Tab-separated table of C-alpha atoms in Angstrom:
chain	number	residue	atom	x	y	z
A	1	UNK	CA	41.156	29.583	-14.811
A	2	UNK	CA	44.719	30.676	-14.220
A	3	UNK	CA	45.006	33.188	-11.417
A	4	UNK	CA	46.827	36.424	-10.916
A	5	UNK	CA	47.166	37.265	-7.234
A	6	UNK	CA	47.417	40.918	-6.280
A	7	UNK	CA	48.359	42.586	-3.010
A	8	UNK	CA	47.691	44.613	-0.996
A	9	UNK	CA	43.944	44.967	-1.272
A	10	UNK	CA	44.182	48.585	-0.161
A	11	UNK	CA	47.006	51.040	0.303
A	12	UNK	CA	47.310	54.448	1.911
A	13	UNK	CA	50.319	56.558	0.979
A	14	UNK	CA	51.340	60.083	1.872
A	15	UNK	CA	51.655	62.586	-0.942
A	16	UNK	CA	55.145	62.390	-2.367
A	17	UNK	CA	55.667	58.819	-1.195
A	18	UNK	CA	56.144	55.637	-3.209
A	19	UNK	CA	53.193	53.338	-3.830
A	20	UNK	CA	54.065	49.690	-4.434
A	21	UNK	CA	51.603	47.075	-5.625
A	22	UNK	CA	52.580	43.464	-6.164
A	23	UNK	CA	51.257	40.669	-8.352
A	24	UNK	CA	52.138	37.012	-8.717
A	25	UNK	CA	51.098	34.603	-11.418
A	26	UNK	CA	51.135	30.854	-11.919
A	27	UNK	CA	50.993	30.225	-15.634
A	28	UNK	CA	54.407	30.510	-17.280
A	29	UNK	CA	52.663	30.888	-20.650
A	30	UNK	CA	51.672	34.441	-19.704
A	31	UNK	CA	53.736	36.822	-21.823
A	32	UNK	CA	52.071	40.206	-21.527
A	33	UNK	CA	51.576	42.008	-18.216
A	34	UNK	CA	49.654	45.295	-18.224
A	35	UNK	CA	48.579	47.501	-15.354
A	36	UNK	CA	45.259	49.297	-15.444
A	37	UNK	CA	43.996	52.286	-13.465
A	38	UNK	CA	40.308	52.629	-12.739
A	39	UNK	CA	38.486	55.596	-11.242
A	40	UNK	CA	35.014	55.155	-9.717
A	41	UNK	CA	32.349	54.859	-12.377
A	42	UNK	CA	34.895	54.627	-15.188
A	43	UNK	CA	36.388	51.869	-17.254
A	44	UNK	CA	39.951	50.642	-16.700
A	45	UNK	CA	42.637	52.604	-18.519
A	46	UNK	CA	45.989	51.127	-19.499
A	47	UNK	CA	48.851	52.647	-17.512
A	48	UNK	CA	51.908	50.668	-18.509
A	49	UNK	CA	52.689	47.153	-19.712
A	50	UNK	CA	55.694	44.851	-19.862
A	51	UNK	CA	56.777	41.648	-21.565
A	52	UNK	CA	59.007	39.051	-19.856
A	53	UNK	CA	62.071	39.816	-21.968
A	54	UNK	CA	62.779	42.911	-19.845
A	55	UNK	CA	63.076	43.249	-16.084
A	56	UNK	CA	61.953	46.840	-15.754
A	57	UNK	CA	59.997	49.438	-17.661
A	58	UNK	CA	59.549	53.054	-16.685
A	59	UNK	CA	57.095	55.619	-17.968
A	60	UNK	CA	57.111	58.887	-16.086
A	61	UNK	CA	56.365	58.243	-12.427
A	62	UNK	CA	55.237	54.661	-13.109
A	63	UNK	CA	57.638	51.711	-13.142
A	64	UNK	CA	56.999	47.998	-13.615
A	65	UNK	CA	59.530	45.605	-12.123
A	66	UNK	CA	59.376	42.058	-13.445
A	67	UNK	CA	60.926	38.929	-11.916
A	68	UNK	CA	60.462	36.052	-14.325
A	69	UNK	CA	62.002	33.355	-12.105
A	70	UNK	CA	59.772	34.312	-9.173
A	71	UNK	CA	56.761	34.833	-11.444
A	72	UNK	CA	56.131	38.203	-9.869
A	73	UNK	CA	55.752	41.749	-11.080
A	74	UNK	CA	55.096	44.993	-9.341
A	75	UNK	CA	53.995	48.554	-9.989
A	76	UNK	CA	55.833	51.429	-8.368
A	77	UNK	CA	54.325	54.904	-8.376
A	78	UNK	CA	56.940	57.477	-7.477
A	79	UNK	CA	56.062	60.851	-5.958
A	80	UNK	CA	52.467	59.694	-5.431
A	81	UNK	CA	49.825	62.410	-5.813
A	82	UNK	CA	46.213	62.668	-4.599
A	83	UNK	CA	45.154	62.423	-8.242
A	84	UNK	CA	46.653	58.926	-8.309
A	85	UNK	CA	43.957	57.767	-5.881
A	86	UNK	CA	42.188	55.013	-7.800
A	87	UNK	CA	41.958	51.242	-8.041
A	88	UNK	CA	44.847	49.549	-9.801
A	89	UNK	CA	44.623	46.188	-11.493
A	90	UNK	CA	47.423	43.996	-12.726
A	91	UNK	CA	46.641	41.594	-15.530
A	92	UNK	CA	48.242	38.964	-17.725
A	93	UNK	CA	47.591	37.291	-21.039
A	94	UNK	CA	49.069	34.572	-23.241
A	95	UNK	CA	49.457	36.386	-26.537
A	96	UNK	CA	52.011	33.902	-27.804
A	97	UNK	CA	49.456	31.139	-27.451
A	98	UNK	CA	46.912	33.177	-29.386
A	99	UNK	CA	44.878	33.966	-26.306
A	100	UNK	CA	44.351	37.675	-25.845
A	101	UNK	CA	41.949	37.580	-22.963
A	102	UNK	CA	43.245	39.356	-19.880
A	103	UNK	CA	43.302	37.633	-16.504
A	104	UNK	CA	43.001	40.323	-13.844
A	105	UNK	CA	44.059	40.543	-10.239
A	106	UNK	CA	41.405	41.608	-7.752
A	107	UNK	CA	42.658	45.160	-7.563
A	108	UNK	CA	44.332	47.506	-5.098
A	109	UNK	CA	42.527	50.588	-3.888
A	110	UNK	CA	45.122	53.325	-3.513
A	111	UNK	CA	44.477	56.412	-1.448
A	112	UNK	CA	47.074	59.180	-1.534
A	113	UNK	CA	46.591	61.591	1.326
A	114	UNK	CA	47.888	65.171	1.320
B	1	UNK	CA	38.832	60.461	-31.260
B	2	UNK	CA	35.866	58.597	-29.862
B	3	UNK	CA	36.819	55.802	-27.548
B	4	UNK	CA	34.953	52.582	-26.917
B	5	UNK	CA	31.297	53.499	-26.537
B	6	UNK	CA	28.999	51.465	-24.385
B	7	UNK	CA	25.314	51.967	-23.821
B	8	UNK	CA	23.324	52.187	-21.824
B	9	UNK	CA	25.522	53.330	-18.934
B	10	UNK	CA	22.971	52.098	-16.438
B	11	UNK	CA	20.328	49.438	-16.943
B	12	UNK	CA	17.701	48.234	-14.500
B	13	UNK	CA	15.853	45.039	-15.228
B	14	UNK	CA	13.364	42.960	-13.264
B	15	UNK	CA	14.117	39.299	-12.721
B	16	UNK	CA	13.182	37.306	-15.786
B	17	UNK	CA	13.567	40.157	-18.259
B	18	UNK	CA	16.191	40.410	-20.969
B	19	UNK	CA	19.179	42.744	-20.897
B	20	UNK	CA	20.913	43.921	-24.072
B	21	UNK	CA	24.222	45.696	-23.720
B	22	UNK	CA	25.820	47.421	-26.681
B	23	UNK	CA	29.433	48.176	-27.469
B	24	UNK	CA	30.856	50.180	-30.357
B	25	UNK	CA	34.610	49.615	-30.606
B	26	UNK	CA	37.116	52.316	-31.354
B	27	UNK	CA	37.351	53.294	-34.995
B	28	UNK	CA	39.434	50.769	-36.891
B	29	UNK	CA	39.260	48.123	-34.165
B	30	UNK	CA	37.909	44.744	-35.158
B	31	UNK	CA	38.541	42.825	-31.927
B	32	UNK	CA	36.038	43.085	-29.076
B	33	UNK	CA	36.169	41.609	-25.588
B	34	UNK	CA	33.514	41.555	-22.890
B	35	UNK	CA	34.341	41.460	-19.181
B	36	UNK	CA	32.185	41.367	-16.051
B	37	UNK	CA	33.119	43.115	-12.822
B	38	UNK	CA	31.430	42.300	-9.555
B	39	UNK	CA	31.674	44.809	-6.670
B	40	UNK	CA	35.156	44.904	-5.107
B	41	UNK	CA	36.390	42.348	-7.648
B	42	UNK	CA	38.629	42.371	-10.675
B	43	UNK	CA	37.311	41.974	-14.173
B	44	UNK	CA	36.480	38.484	-15.409
B	45	UNK	CA	36.797	37.644	-19.081
B	46	UNK	CA	33.607	36.539	-20.766
B	47	UNK	CA	34.010	36.450	-24.546
B	48	UNK	CA	36.284	37.543	-27.401
B	49	UNK	CA	34.809	38.333	-30.798
B	50	UNK	CA	35.958	39.496	-34.167
B	51	UNK	CA	33.595	40.674	-36.852
B	52	UNK	CA	30.930	37.989	-37.303
B	53	UNK	CA	32.939	35.426	-35.334
B	54	UNK	CA	33.147	34.278	-31.736
B	55	UNK	CA	36.802	33.478	-31.131
B	56	UNK	CA	36.798	32.531	-27.443
B	57	UNK	CA	33.739	32.223	-25.243
B	58	UNK	CA	35.368	30.246	-22.462
B	59	UNK	CA	34.260	32.781	-19.840
B	60	UNK	CA	30.608	32.910	-20.831
B	61	UNK	CA	28.026	31.159	-18.661
B	62	UNK	CA	26.596	28.233	-20.588
B	63	UNK	CA	23.015	29.405	-20.339
B	64	UNK	CA	21.187	32.704	-20.818
B	65	UNK	CA	24.236	34.626	-22.076
B	66	UNK	CA	25.098	35.238	-25.709
B	67	UNK	CA	27.221	37.689	-27.653
B	68	UNK	CA	27.516	38.793	-31.234
B	69	UNK	CA	29.558	41.229	-33.289
B	70	UNK	CA	27.825	41.636	-36.636
B	71	UNK	CA	29.411	42.908	-39.816
B	72	UNK	CA	27.593	46.193	-39.336
B	73	UNK	CA	26.746	47.751	-36.015
B	74	UNK	CA	27.854	47.336	-32.432
B	75	UNK	CA	28.673	44.223	-30.502
B	76	UNK	CA	25.784	43.029	-28.357
B	77	UNK	CA	25.920	41.130	-25.079
B	78	UNK	CA	22.540	39.604	-24.387
B	79	UNK	CA	21.403	38.200	-21.068
B	80	UNK	CA	18.103	36.383	-21.080
B	81	UNK	CA	15.892	35.835	-18.019
B	82	UNK	CA	18.137	37.908	-15.768
B	83	UNK	CA	18.621	36.960	-12.128
B	84	UNK	CA	19.899	39.030	-9.206
B	85	UNK	CA	23.331	37.451	-9.532
B	86	UNK	CA	23.699	39.047	-12.966
B	87	UNK	CA	23.909	42.469	-11.321
B	88	UNK	CA	27.391	43.750	-12.159
B	89	UNK	CA	29.318	46.167	-14.308
B	90	UNK	CA	29.901	44.869	-17.816
B	91	UNK	CA	32.859	46.283	-19.698
B	92	UNK	CA	33.677	46.066	-23.344
B	93	UNK	CA	37.208	46.484	-24.670
B	94	UNK	CA	38.495	46.706	-28.211
B	95	UNK	CA	41.871	46.368	-29.860
B	96	UNK	CA	43.276	47.030	-33.296
B	97	UNK	CA	45.210	43.824	-33.722
B	98	UNK	CA	46.514	40.907	-31.816
B	99	UNK	CA	50.098	39.828	-31.329
B	100	UNK	CA	52.670	42.426	-30.358
B	101	UNK	CA	50.250	45.329	-30.150
B	102	UNK	CA	47.675	43.929	-27.801
B	103	UNK	CA	46.616	47.100	-26.031
B	104	UNK	CA	42.933	46.865	-25.224
B	105	UNK	CA	40.934	50.030	-24.672
B	106	UNK	CA	37.978	49.810	-22.323
B	107	UNK	CA	34.633	51.516	-22.439
B	108	UNK	CA	33.010	53.088	-19.403
B	109	UNK	CA	30.856	50.070	-18.788
B	110	UNK	CA	27.188	49.263	-18.363
B	111	UNK	CA	26.025	48.860	-14.800
B	112	UNK	CA	23.255	46.304	-14.727
B	113	UNK	CA	20.979	46.138	-11.722
B	114	UNK	CA	18.464	43.324	-11.469
B	115	UNK	CA	15.602	44.023	-9.085
């Protein structure tokens, strides 16, 4: 199975700081890259997603940066808040190939401290 | 606006018993996906179904696991003769269509414990 590698495994950020989570993929057929947020005991919730035809997408405090040549993408959370404390997963799928299953990274546990 | 509904939320089974996990997709969604999440791990794809059809079961173990999505009623993930290694959180996701709009909405999961 094609992998998506995510780092760091855990992250501690001061309130108001920038949280940065990185992912790298191998399969160049991936064409859809979402980020999910998961709170304990809950299901993952879609935060923001990007396709490889753009290098950056911003929604509120959340920004995805995408580097197609390096096969890397990252999530930036600006002005991080304690309420952002959760586990974040990057994912990828090959929608153009008719495969809509998501391949997930192993997750990053973010703790935002006051 | 009910989201993806999964039940039960928690399920305890003894080794050798059967586990049946149910998933009702969001209204209007006809695509259902099942994922398994082990502790401290990401989600692993198991199976993708549309109404009455299994589209992709490449992530399903070859034995003891089966899934269905009948014309009427919820999608069912069935695990026969459960073993301790089946203990995990099982998530269902649904989407309206495939292609450009591929957003998948997840349920809250069923946490299966095999004792």
